[in-house]
């Protein structure tokens, strides 16, 4: 008797009846198995995201220039409680600006170049799966809006694309 829940309960890479064994991710999209144009693995995607995040954090720090001493001096600290450390103050001051810089950087870079700095560093690019054309502003914006919620990127389809890629008709592939 076949397991009804096997296609979704066992995870995104569970064997389903549609894909015979030996198929590879990206085959249904017409992408090669390896080399330029092949789908990027999850680990490279995460590394590219981390590189982009650290770049955004550095840019946010340059823009905001948080002064921990000044922020702590303006705080009202209850008696008997220790003031926050400089690290805590700086990270709190940079959390929202970092997200905003990452958001804008992602839209601008993918629209203009087809990749973010982190993706470039890891030899990846965002590619449309429906046409041999640039991603464009609307798809880059929609992709970044969905990515802000992080969770959609963790759920992948049978080709290994996240919900953000599937919704925008894109795929993160090797560039070279």
CSV table of C-alpha atoms in Angstrom, one decimal:
chain,number,residue,atom,x,y,z
A,1,UNK,CA,0.0,0.0,0.0
A,2,UNK,CA,1.4,3.4,-1.0
A,3,UNK,CA,2.0,6.1,1.6
A,4,UNK,CA,-0.3,9.0,1.0
A,5,UNK,CA,1.8,11.3,3.1
A,6,UNK,CA,5.1,10.4,1.5
A,7,UNK,CA,5.2,13.3,-1.0
A,8,UNK,CA,5.0,16.1,1.6
A,9,UNK,CA,5.5,14.6,5.1
A,10,UNK,CA,8.9,13.1,4.3
A,11,UNK,CA,10.3,16.5,3.2
A,12,UNK,CA,10.9,18.3,0.0
A,13,UNK,CA,13.3,15.7,-1.4
A,14,UNK,CA,11.0,12.7,-0.8
A,15,UNK,CA,10.6,10.4,-3.8
A,16,UNK,CA,7.3,10.9,-5.5
A,17,UNK,CA,5.7,9.0,-8.4
A,18,UNK,CA,6.5,11.8,-10.9
A,19,UNK,CA,10.3,11.7,-10.8
A,20,UNK,CA,11.9,8.4,-11.7
A,21,UNK,CA,15.1,7.6,-9.8
A,22,UNK,CA,18.2,9.0,-11.4
A,23,UNK,CA,16.6,12.3,-12.4
A,24,UNK,CA,18.3,15.4,-11.2
A,25,UNK,CA,17.1,18.7,-9.9
A,26,UNK,CA,16.4,21.1,-12.8
A,27,UNK,CA,15.7,18.5,-15.4
A,28,UNK,CA,12.0,19.5,-15.6
A,29,UNK,CA,13.1,23.1,-16.2
A,30,UNK,CA,15.5,22.1,-19.0
A,31,UNK,CA,18.6,23.0,-17.0
A,32,UNK,CA,21.8,21.0,-17.2
A,33,UNK,CA,22.9,18.5,-14.6
A,34,UNK,CA,26.1,20.4,-13.7
A,35,UNK,CA,28.2,23.3,-14.8
A,36,UNK,CA,27.0,26.7,-15.9
A,37,UNK,CA,23.2,26.9,-15.8
A,38,UNK,CA,22.7,24.1,-13.4
A,39,UNK,CA,20.7,24.7,-10.2
A,40,UNK,CA,22.7,25.8,-7.2
A,41,UNK,CA,22.7,23.6,-4.1
A,42,UNK,CA,21.1,24.8,-0.8
A,43,UNK,CA,24.5,25.3,0.9
A,44,UNK,CA,25.8,27.7,-1.8
A,45,UNK,CA,22.5,29.7,-1.6
A,46,UNK,CA,22.9,30.0,2.2
A,47,UNK,CA,26.5,31.1,1.9
A,48,UNK,CA,25.6,33.7,-0.7
A,49,UNK,CA,22.9,35.0,1.6
A,50,UNK,CA,25.4,35.3,4.5
A,51,UNK,CA,27.9,37.2,2.4
A,52,UNK,CA,25.1,39.6,1.3
A,53,UNK,CA,24.0,40.0,4.9
A,54,UNK,CA,27.4,40.9,6.1
A,55,UNK,CA,27.9,43.4,3.3
A,56,UNK,CA,24.5,44.9,4.2
A,57,UNK,CA,25.5,45.1,7.8
A,58,UNK,CA,28.7,46.9,6.9
A,59,UNK,CA,26.9,49.4,4.7
A,60,UNK,CA,24.3,49.9,7.4
A,61,UNK,CA,27.0,50.6,10.0
A,62,UNK,CA,28.5,53.2,7.6
A,63,UNK,CA,25.2,54.9,7.0
A,64,UNK,CA,23.8,54.8,10.6
A,65,UNK,CA,27.1,55.1,12.5
A,66,UNK,CA,25.7,54.0,15.9
A,67,UNK,CA,27.5,55.4,18.9
A,68,UNK,CA,27.0,52.9,21.8
A,69,UNK,CA,28.2,55.3,24.5
A,70,UNK,CA,25.7,57.9,23.4
A,71,UNK,CA,22.8,55.4,23.1
A,72,UNK,CA,23.6,53.9,26.6
A,73,UNK,CA,23.8,57.4,28.2
A,74,UNK,CA,20.3,58.2,26.9
A,75,UNK,CA,18.8,55.0,28.3
A,76,UNK,CA,16.8,54.7,31.5
A,77,UNK,CA,18.2,51.7,33.3
A,78,UNK,CA,16.3,50.4,36.3
A,79,UNK,CA,18.2,50.3,39.6
A,80,UNK,CA,20.1,47.0,40.1
A,81,UNK,CA,20.1,46.2,36.4
A,82,UNK,CA,23.3,46.2,34.3
A,83,UNK,CA,23.4,48.4,31.2
A,84,UNK,CA,23.5,46.5,27.9
A,85,UNK,CA,26.9,45.8,26.4
A,86,UNK,CA,28.2,47.8,23.5
A,87,UNK,CA,27.7,44.8,21.2
A,88,UNK,CA,24.0,44.5,22.2
A,89,UNK,CA,23.4,48.2,21.6
A,90,UNK,CA,25.2,48.2,18.2
A,91,UNK,CA,23.4,45.0,17.0
A,92,UNK,CA,20.0,46.4,18.1
A,93,UNK,CA,20.7,49.7,16.4
A,94,UNK,CA,21.8,48.0,13.1
A,95,UNK,CA,19.1,45.3,12.9
A,96,UNK,CA,16.4,47.2,10.9
A,97,UNK,CA,18.9,49.3,8.8
A,98,UNK,CA,20.7,46.1,7.9
A,99,UNK,CA,17.4,44.5,6.7
A,100,UNK,CA,16.6,47.6,4.6
A,101,UNK,CA,20.0,47.8,3.0
A,102,UNK,CA,19.9,44.0,2.2
A,103,UNK,CA,16.5,44.5,0.7
A,104,UNK,CA,17.5,47.4,-1.5
A,105,UNK,CA,20.8,45.8,-2.4
A,106,UNK,CA,19.1,42.6,-3.5
A,107,UNK,CA,16.6,44.4,-5.7
A,108,UNK,CA,19.1,46.7,-7.3
A,109,UNK,CA,21.8,44.1,-7.9
A,110,UNK,CA,19.5,41.4,-9.3
A,111,UNK,CA,17.7,44.0,-11.5
A,112,UNK,CA,21.0,45.5,-12.9
A,113,UNK,CA,23.3,42.5,-13.0
A,114,UNK,CA,21.3,39.3,-12.3
A,115,UNK,CA,23.1,38.5,-9.1
A,116,UNK,CA,23.9,39.9,-5.7
A,117,UNK,CA,27.5,40.4,-4.4
A,118,UNK,CA,27.3,37.2,-2.4
A,119,UNK,CA,25.9,35.3,-5.4
A,120,UNK,CA,28.7,36.7,-7.6
A,121,UNK,CA,31.3,35.7,-5.0
A,122,UNK,CA,30.0,32.1,-5.1
A,123,UNK,CA,29.6,32.0,-8.9
A,124,UNK,CA,25.8,32.1,-8.9
A,125,UNK,CA,23.2,34.1,-10.7
A,126,UNK,CA,19.4,34.5,-10.8
A,127,UNK,CA,18.0,33.3,-14.1
A,128,UNK,CA,14.5,33.3,-15.5
A,129,UNK,CA,13.2,29.8,-16.3
A,130,UNK,CA,10.6,30.9,-18.8
A,131,UNK,CA,12.8,33.0,-21.1
A,132,UNK,CA,16.4,33.9,-21.9
A,133,UNK,CA,15.9,37.4,-20.7
A,134,UNK,CA,17.0,39.6,-17.7
A,135,UNK,CA,15.2,39.0,-14.4
A,136,UNK,CA,13.9,42.6,-14.4
A,137,UNK,CA,12.7,44.9,-11.6
A,138,UNK,CA,9.3,43.4,-11.0
A,139,UNK,CA,10.6,39.9,-10.5
A,140,UNK,CA,13.5,41.1,-8.4
A,141,UNK,CA,11.2,43.1,-6.2
A,142,UNK,CA,8.7,40.2,-5.8
A,143,UNK,CA,11.5,37.8,-5.1
A,144,UNK,CA,13.1,40.0,-2.5
A,145,UNK,CA,9.7,40.7,-0.8
A,146,UNK,CA,9.1,37.0,-0.4
A,147,UNK,CA,12.7,36.4,0.8
A,148,UNK,CA,12.2,38.9,3.6
A,149,UNK,CA,10.1,36.3,5.4
A,150,UNK,CA,13.0,33.8,5.2
A,151,UNK,CA,10.7,30.8,5.7
A,152,UNK,CA,9.7,30.5,2.0
A,153,UNK,CA,13.3,29.9,1.0
A,154,UNK,CA,13.4,26.9,3.2
A,155,UNK,CA,10.6,25.1,1.5
A,156,UNK,CA,11.7,23.8,-1.9
A,157,UNK,CA,9.9,22.1,-4.8
A,158,UNK,CA,11.1,18.9,-6.6
A,159,UNK,CA,13.6,21.0,-8.5
A,160,UNK,CA,15.1,22.4,-5.3
A,161,UNK,CA,13.8,25.9,-5.9
A,162,UNK,CA,12.5,27.9,-3.0
A,163,UNK,CA,9.0,29.4,-3.0
A,164,UNK,CA,10.4,32.8,-3.9
A,165,UNK,CA,12.0,31.4,-7.0
A,166,UNK,CA,8.9,29.4,-8.0
A,167,UNK,CA,6.6,32.4,-7.5
A,168,UNK,CA,8.7,34.6,-9.7
A,169,UNK,CA,9.6,32.1,-12.4
A,170,UNK,CA,13.3,32.3,-11.5
A,171,UNK,CA,16.1,29.9,-10.4
A,172,UNK,CA,19.4,30.4,-8.8
A,173,UNK,CA,22.0,28.7,-11.1
A,174,UNK,CA,25.7,28.4,-11.5
A,175,UNK,CA,27.1,31.3,-13.6
A,176,UNK,CA,30.5,29.8,-14.4
